[in-house]
mmCIF file of C-alpha atoms and ligand atoms in Angstrom:
data_model
loop_
_atom_site.group_PDB
_atom_site.id
_atom_site.type_symbol
_atom_site.label_atom_id
_atom_site.label_comp_id
_atom_site.label_asym_id
_atom_site.label_seq_id
_atom_site.Cartn_x
_atom_site.Cartn_y
_atom_site.Cartn_z
ATOM 1 C CA UNK Y 1 -14.761 -2.469 2.779
ATOM 2 C CA UNK Y 2 -14.020 -0.771 6.062
ATOM 3 C CA UNK Y 3 -10.492 0.057 7.237
ATOM 4 C CA UNK Y 4 -9.717 1.019 10.826
ATOM 5 C CA UNK Y 5 -6.361 2.433 11.872
ATOM 6 C CA UNK Y 6 -5.156 2.059 15.466
ATOM 7 C CA UNK Y 7 -3.044 5.132 16.043
ATOM 8 C CA UNK Y 8 -1.734 7.654 18.554
ATOM 9 C CA UNK Y 9 -2.419 10.431 16.019
ATOM 10 C CA UNK Y 10 -6.046 10.151 14.835
ATOM 11 C CA UNK Y 11 -5.937 13.806 13.777
ATOM 12 C CA UNK Y 12 -3.685 12.818 10.848
ATOM 13 C CA UNK Y 13 -6.631 11.008 9.218
ATOM 14 C CA UNK Y 14 -8.153 11.005 6.677
ATOM 15 C CA UNK Y 15 -5.348 13.344 5.483
ATOM 16 C CA UNK Y 16 -4.388 12.273 1.974
ATOM 17 C CA UNK Y 17 -7.020 9.518 2.140
ATOM 18 C CA UNK Y 18 -9.689 12.230 2.077
ATOM 19 C CA UNK Y 19 -8.786 13.492 -1.404
ATOM 20 C CA UNK Y 20 -8.848 12.356 -5.014
ATOM 21 C CA UNK Y 21 -9.752 8.772 -5.974
ATOM 22 C CA UNK Y 22 -9.691 7.412 -2.415
ATOM 23 C CA UNK Y 23 -11.616 10.370 -0.980
ATOM 24 C CA UNK Y 24 -14.313 9.904 -3.620
ATOM 25 C CA UNK Y 25 -14.483 6.182 -2.760
ATOM 26 C CA UNK Y 26 -15.294 7.179 0.819
ATOM 27 C CA UNK Y 27 -17.946 9.666 -0.329
ATOM 28 C CA UNK Y 28 -19.543 6.900 -2.389
ATOM 29 C CA UNK Y 29 -19.273 4.495 0.601
ATOM 30 C CA UNK Y 30 -17.209 2.022 -1.438
ATOM 31 C CA UNK Y 31 -14.588 2.141 1.302
ATOM 32 C CA UNK Y 32 -14.607 3.896 4.636
ATOM 33 C CA UNK Y 33 -11.646 4.659 6.877
ATOM 34 C CA UNK Y 34 -11.942 5.086 10.643
ATOM 35 C CA UNK Y 35 -9.437 5.599 13.441
ATOM 36 C CA UNK Y 36 -9.158 4.367 17.004
ATOM 37 C CA UNK Y 37 -7.156 6.518 19.402
ATOM 38 C CA UNK Y 38 -5.030 4.043 21.362
ATOM 39 C CA UNK Y 39 -4.419 6.638 24.069
ATOM 40 C CA UNK Y 40 -8.079 6.473 25.056
ATOM 41 C CA UNK Y 41 -7.411 2.920 26.257
ATOM 42 C CA UNK Y 42 -4.537 3.815 28.594
ATOM 43 C CA UNK Y 43 -4.899 2.569 32.166
ATOM 44 C CA UNK Y 44 -4.051 5.914 33.784
ATOM 45 C CA UNK Y 45 -5.495 9.404 33.518
ATOM 46 C CA UNK Y 46 -2.345 10.738 31.871
ATOM 47 C CA UNK Y 47 -2.925 8.450 28.903
ATOM 48 C CA UNK Y 48 0.341 6.536 29.226
ATOM 49 C CA UNK Y 49 0.775 4.122 26.322
ATOM 50 C CA UNK Y 50 4.557 3.606 26.285
ATOM 51 C CA UNK Y 51 7.119 2.103 28.638
ATOM 52 C CA UNK Y 52 10.842 1.288 28.726
ATOM 53 C CA UNK Y 53 11.805 -2.110 27.305
ATOM 54 C CA UNK Y 54 12.645 -4.921 29.731
ATOM 55 C CA UNK Y 55 16.338 -5.745 29.504
ATOM 56 C CA UNK Y 56 17.196 -2.132 28.647
ATOM 57 C CA UNK Y 57 17.895 -0.592 25.283
ATOM 58 C CA UNK Y 58 17.055 2.658 23.545
ATOM 59 C CA UNK Y 59 13.629 4.290 23.391
ATOM 60 C CA UNK Y 60 10.186 3.257 24.507
ATOM 61 C CA UNK Y 61 7.715 0.566 23.443
ATOM 62 C CA UNK Y 62 3.951 0.727 22.994
ATOM 63 C CA UNK Y 63 2.358 -1.233 25.839
ATOM 64 C CA UNK Y 64 0.353 -4.371 25.140
ATOM 65 C CA UNK Y 65 -2.751 -3.475 27.172
ATOM 66 C CA UNK Y 66 -3.901 -0.205 25.541
ATOM 67 C CA UNK Y 67 -3.252 -1.700 22.094
ATOM 68 C CA UNK Y 68 -5.220 -4.857 22.902
ATOM 69 C CA UNK Y 69 -8.162 -2.948 24.388
ATOM 70 C CA UNK Y 70 -8.212 -0.555 21.414
ATOM 71 C CA UNK Y 71 -8.255 -3.513 19.049
ATOM 72 C CA UNK Y 72 -10.987 -5.320 20.982
ATOM 73 C CA UNK Y 73 -13.179 -2.218 20.764
ATOM 74 C CA UNK Y 74 -13.542 -2.654 16.991
ATOM 75 C CA UNK Y 75 -12.513 -6.204 16.144
ATOM 76 C CA UNK Y 76 -15.095 -8.358 14.358
ATOM 77 C CA UNK Y 77 -14.968 -12.082 13.558
ATOM 78 C CA UNK Y 78 -14.065 -11.210 9.933
ATOM 79 C CA UNK Y 79 -11.366 -8.617 10.762
ATOM 80 C CA UNK Y 80 -7.776 -9.066 9.619
ATOM 81 C CA UNK Y 81 -5.177 -7.252 11.713
ATOM 82 C CA UNK Y 82 -2.055 -5.924 10.010
ATOM 83 C CA UNK Y 83 0.830 -4.455 12.010
ATOM 84 C CA UNK Y 84 2.961 -1.913 10.145
ATOM 85 C CA UNK Y 85 6.611 -2.674 10.880
ATOM 86 C CA UNK Y 86 9.916 -2.532 9.007
ATOM 87 C CA UNK Y 87 10.483 -6.181 9.883
ATOM 88 C CA UNK Y 88 7.292 -7.398 8.169
ATOM 89 C CA UNK Y 89 6.727 -8.999 4.769
ATOM 90 C CA UNK Y 90 7.209 -6.451 2.003
ATOM 91 C CA UNK Y 91 4.019 -4.717 0.835
ATOM 92 C CA UNK Y 92 3.461 -5.044 -2.897
ATOM 93 C CA UNK Y 93 0.659 -5.002 -5.463
ATOM 94 C CA UNK Y 94 -0.061 -8.705 -4.919
ATOM 95 C CA UNK Y 95 -0.573 -8.163 -1.193
ATOM 96 C CA UNK Y 96 -2.672 -5.048 -1.932
ATOM 97 C CA UNK Y 97 -4.931 -7.200 -4.127
ATOM 98 C CA UNK Y 98 -5.200 -9.802 -1.345
ATOM 99 C CA UNK Y 99 -6.102 -7.214 1.297
ATOM 100 C CA UNK Y 100 -8.651 -5.652 -1.072
ATOM 101 C CA UNK Y 101 -10.745 -8.836 -0.764
ATOM 102 C CA UNK Y 102 -11.316 -8.268 2.966
ATOM 103 C CA UNK Y 103 -14.470 -6.791 4.497
ATOM 104 C CA UNK Y 104 -12.630 -5.329 7.496
ATOM 105 C CA UNK Y 105 -8.947 -4.466 7.617
ATOM 106 C CA UNK Y 106 -7.370 -3.158 10.811
ATOM 107 C CA UNK Y 107 -4.014 -1.413 10.379
ATOM 108 C CA UNK Y 108 -1.909 -0.797 13.469
ATOM 109 C CA UNK Y 109 0.376 2.229 13.318
ATOM 110 C CA UNK Y 110 3.320 1.645 15.632
ATOM 111 C CA UNK Y 111 5.281 4.378 17.342
ATOM 112 C CA UNK Y 112 8.443 4.849 19.444
ATOM 113 C CA UNK Y 113 10.750 1.821 19.074
ATOM 114 C CA UNK Y 114 7.842 -0.486 18.254
ATOM 115 C CA UNK Y 115 5.352 -2.563 20.258
ATOM 116 C CA UNK Y 116 5.399 -5.226 22.967
ATOM 117 C CA UNK Y 117 5.930 -8.584 21.215
ATOM 118 C CA UNK Y 118 2.937 -10.134 23.050
ATOM 119 C CA UNK Y 119 0.576 -7.915 21.060
ATOM 120 C CA UNK Y 120 2.115 -9.201 17.827
ATOM 121 C CA UNK Y 121 2.027 -12.814 19.000
ATOM 122 C CA UNK Y 122 -1.576 -12.912 20.139
ATOM 123 C CA UNK Y 123 -3.471 -10.263 18.148
ATOM 124 C CA UNK Y 124 -1.780 -9.606 14.815
ATOM 125 C CA UNK Y 125 -2.457 -11.659 11.670
ATOM 126 C CA UNK Y 126 0.265 -10.182 9.469
ATOM 127 C CA UNK Y 127 3.269 -7.914 9.868
ATOM 128 C CA UNK Y 128 3.804 -5.699 6.821
ATOM 129 C CA UNK Y 129 6.614 -3.353 5.817
ATOM 130 C CA UNK Y 130 6.233 -0.714 3.109
ATOM 131 C CA UNK Y 131 9.962 -0.785 2.316
ATOM 132 C CA UNK Y 132 13.471 -1.249 3.634
ATOM 133 C CA UNK Y 133 13.759 2.002 5.559
ATOM 134 C CA UNK Y 134 12.566 3.152 8.976
ATOM 135 C CA UNK Y 135 9.812 5.735 9.391
ATOM 136 C CA UNK Y 136 9.297 7.547 12.679
ATOM 137 C CA UNK Y 137 5.823 5.996 13.073
ATOM 138 C CA UNK Y 138 3.360 3.776 11.240
ATOM 139 C CA UNK Y 139 0.784 6.369 10.187
ATOM 140 C CA UNK Y 140 2.277 7.035 6.764
ATOM 141 C CA UNK Y 141 2.694 3.283 6.267
ATOM 142 C CA UNK Y 142 -0.979 2.714 7.154
ATOM 143 C CA UNK Y 143 -1.992 5.459 4.696
ATOM 144 C CA UNK Y 144 0.145 3.939 1.946
ATOM 145 C CA UNK Y 145 -1.422 0.510 2.476
ATOM 146 C CA UNK Y 146 -4.974 1.895 2.706
ATOM 147 C CA UNK Y 147 -4.529 3.983 -0.459
ATOM 148 C CA UNK Y 148 -3.126 1.110 -2.531
ATOM 149 C CA UNK Y 149 -5.889 -1.240 -1.311
ATOM 150 C CA UNK Y 150 -8.846 1.136 -1.711
ATOM 151 C CA UNK Y 151 -8.056 2.083 -5.301
ATOM 152 C CA UNK Y 152 -8.269 -1.617 -6.226
ATOM 153 C CA UNK Y 153 -11.844 -2.010 -4.949
ATOM 154 C CA UNK Y 154 -14.469 -2.542 -7.651
ATOM 155 C CA UNK Y 155 -15.915 0.738 -8.900
ATOM 156 C CA UNK Y 156 -13.279 2.978 -7.268
ATOM 157 C CA UNK Y 157 -11.271 3.736 -10.402
ATOM 158 C CA UNK Y 158 -13.395 5.255 -13.159
ATOM 159 C CA UNK Y 159 -12.091 2.843 -15.740
ATOM 160 C CA UNK Y 160 -11.629 -0.593 -14.190
ATOM 161 C CA UNK Y 161 -9.141 -1.464 -16.924
ATOM 162 C CA UNK Y 162 -6.729 1.160 -15.617
ATOM 163 C CA UNK Y 163 -5.696 -0.993 -12.655
ATOM 164 C CA UNK Y 164 -5.058 -4.031 -14.919
ATOM 165 C CA UNK Y 165 -2.542 -2.285 -17.189
ATOM 166 C CA UNK Y 166 -0.505 -0.295 -14.715
ATOM 167 C CA UNK Y 167 2.904 -1.047 -13.201
ATOM 168 C CA UNK Y 168 3.153 -4.228 -11.122
ATOM 169 C CA UNK Y 169 -0.169 -5.655 -12.276
ATOM 170 C CA UNK Y 170 1.596 -8.288 -14.405
ATOM 171 C CA UNK Y 171 5.225 -8.105 -13.201
ATOM 172 C CA UNK Y 172 5.912 -5.382 -15.789
ATOM 173 C CA UNK Y 173 6.381 -1.659 -15.262
ATOM 174 C CA UNK Y 174 4.017 0.583 -17.165
ATOM 175 C CA UNK Y 175 4.904 1.704 -20.719
ATOM 176 C CA UNK Y 176 5.547 5.429 -21.403
ATOM 177 C CA UNK Y 177 2.450 7.543 -22.019
ATOM 178 C CA UNK Y 178 1.844 10.884 -23.743
ATOM 179 C CA UNK Y 179 -0.963 13.391 -24.066
ATOM 180 C CA UNK Y 180 -1.512 16.648 -26.003
ATOM 181 C CA UNK Y 181 0.352 18.445 -27.545
ATOM 182 C CA UNK Y 182 1.967 16.230 -30.205
ATOM 183 C CA UNK Y 183 5.187 18.239 -29.938
ATOM 184 C CA UNK Y 184 6.674 20.064 -26.926
ATOM 185 C CA UNK Y 185 10.082 21.805 -27.187
ATOM 186 C CA UNK Y 186 11.052 19.557 -30.086
ATOM 187 C CA UNK Y 187 10.080 16.369 -28.274
ATOM 188 C CA UNK Y 188 7.543 14.540 -30.425
ATOM 189 C CA UNK Y 189 5.068 11.888 -29.326
ATOM 190 C CA UNK Y 190 6.248 8.549 -30.822
ATOM 191 C CA UNK Y 191 4.765 8.184 -34.300
ATOM 192 C CA UNK Y 192 3.237 4.771 -33.557
ATOM 193 C CA UNK Y 193 0.827 6.268 -30.994
ATOM 194 C CA UNK Y 194 -0.610 8.582 -33.653
ATOM 195 C CA UNK Y 195 -0.965 5.807 -36.223
ATOM 196 C CA UNK Y 196 -4.416 4.587 -35.158
ATOM 197 C CA UNK Y 197 -3.124 1.017 -35.680
ATOM 198 C CA UNK Y 198 -4.198 -0.642 -32.410
ATOM 199 C CA UNK Y 199 -2.206 -3.827 -33.009
ATOM 200 C CA UNK Y 200 1.030 -1.859 -33.555
ATOM 201 C CA UNK Y 201 0.290 0.343 -30.537
ATOM 202 C CA UNK Y 202 -0.237 -2.663 -28.298
ATOM 203 C CA UNK Y 203 2.996 -4.320 -29.513
ATOM 204 C CA UNK Y 204 4.951 -1.080 -28.997
ATOM 205 C CA UNK Y 205 3.551 -0.662 -25.471
ATOM 206 C CA UNK Y 206 4.380 -4.241 -24.545
ATOM 207 C CA UNK Y 207 7.940 -3.946 -25.854
ATOM 208 C CA UNK Y 208 8.477 -0.613 -24.040
ATOM 209 C CA UNK Y 209 7.086 -2.096 -20.792
ATOM 210 C CA UNK Y 210 9.503 -5.025 -21.217
ATOM 211 C CA UNK Y 211 12.450 -2.717 -21.961
ATOM 212 C CA UNK Y 212 11.795 -0.534 -18.897
ATOM 213 C CA UNK Y 213 11.345 -3.543 -16.617
ATOM 214 C CA UNK Y 214 14.551 -5.204 -17.926
ATOM 215 C CA UNK Y 215 16.547 -1.982 -17.471
ATOM 216 C CA UNK Y 216 15.134 -0.827 -14.131
ATOM 217 C CA UNK Y 217 13.950 -3.886 -12.252
ATOM 218 C CA UNK Y 218 15.949 -7.051 -13.039
ATOM 219 C CA UNK Y 219 14.151 -8.797 -10.142
ATOM 220 C CA UNK Y 220 10.720 -8.231 -11.746
ATOM 221 C CA UNK Y 221 12.092 -9.059 -15.193
ATOM 222 C CA UNK Y 222 13.251 -12.455 -13.882
ATOM 223 C CA UNK Y 223 9.774 -13.146 -12.431
ATOM 224 C CA UNK Y 224 8.135 -12.082 -15.682
ATOM 225 C CA UNK Y 225 10.360 -14.404 -17.740
ATOM 226 C CA UNK Y 226 9.634 -17.312 -15.413
ATOM 227 C CA UNK Y 227 5.889 -16.695 -15.725
ATOM 228 C CA UNK Y 228 6.150 -16.523 -19.528
ATOM 229 C CA UNK Y 229 8.020 -19.879 -19.598
ATOM 230 C CA UNK Y 230 5.349 -21.491 -17.384
ATOM 231 C CA UNK Y 231 2.518 -20.183 -19.562
ATOM 232 C CA UNK Y 232 4.035 -21.539 -22.822
HETATM 233 N N1 SAM V 301 12.636 -0.271 16.202
HETATM 234 C C1 SAM V 301 11.853 -0.673 15.083
HETATM 235 C C2 SAM V 301 12.664 -1.616 14.205
HETATM 236 O O1 SAM V 301 13.879 -1.509 14.183
HETATM 237 O O2 SAM V 301 12.053 -2.465 13.502
HETATM 238 C C3 SAM V 301 11.417 0.556 14.273
HETATM 239 C C4 SAM V 301 10.348 1.355 14.934
HETATM 240 S S1 SAM V 301 9.807 2.734 13.981
HETATM 241 C C5 SAM V 301 10.809 4.034 14.590
HETATM 242 C C6 SAM V 301 8.234 3.094 14.671
HETATM 243 C C7 SAM V 301 7.045 2.558 13.910
HETATM 244 O O3 SAM V 301 7.025 3.062 12.595
HETATM 245 C C8 SAM V 301 6.990 1.052 13.750
HETATM 246 O O4 SAM V 301 6.446 0.418 14.894
HETATM 247 C C9 SAM V 301 6.093 0.900 12.537
HETATM 248 O O5 SAM V 301 4.724 0.931 12.900
HETATM 249 C C10 SAM V 301 6.414 2.138 11.723
HETATM 250 N N2 SAM V 301 7.337 1.882 10.601
HETATM 251 C C11 SAM V 301 8.594 2.356 10.487
HETATM 252 N N3 SAM V 301 9.144 1.964 9.326
HETATM 253 C C12 SAM V 301 8.210 1.228 8.679
HETATM 254 C C13 SAM V 301 8.205 0.529 7.445
HETATM 255 N N4 SAM V 301 9.245 0.516 6.642
HETATM 256 N N5 SAM V 301 7.077 -0.140 7.101
HETATM 257 C C14 SAM V 301 5.997 -0.135 7.908
HETATM 258 N N6 SAM V 301 5.960 0.501 9.112
HETATM 259 C C15 SAM V 301 7.055 1.173 9.493
#
């Protein structure tokens, strides 16, 4: 998979995407991340990419032309273009799995008060938000999306099973986990995990995952119950 990010700050990349699991994926060419500097496609020598909104209002908007030219410089017939924006559909693990199927993902990092609507209308396939809050620009959002997508690609995680069991993979949050030592400041690892009884361990993990989901995320718990009813 190749991911390109359209940005005004290419120097921010790869940043966190250059380390750990995702960085190793790039080294092994399982996923590569590139950037396109939108400013290079400005019409004037000063590199102007923003203008005041028609009709007035606060702040500046990214202009349609530099964005479109930047996109055209890398777009392929199989590219999918995702605009990062707080008004988009909410990014979640399901959408990450969907995007992980693509050969070429283009993420657009907005800036200022956003972008000219004509760019969204004619060039963008999906508008995606990483949460109900407003960031100062879309670079962190693009990194969040790229990270969540890349770690799902086949071969990226050492143990492929680890992405099947974790939070959000089945509408449940992950169960509590422990590692050495068995006791730390009088807190002991639950006895069941030391029992060697794999059936008991699995049942305990499932019931803990259910408890945490019920307590912390009633919305997910509802989805989980509905899925269980359908499967029966
Ligand atoms: N005026 C815009 C609005 O109210 O929807 C917010 C613009 S924000 C200051 C600038 C850029 O940051 C956006 O164009 C977008 O690319 C990015 N951004 C901010 N919050 C985001 C979020 N929750 N999810 C994804 N991108 C976000």
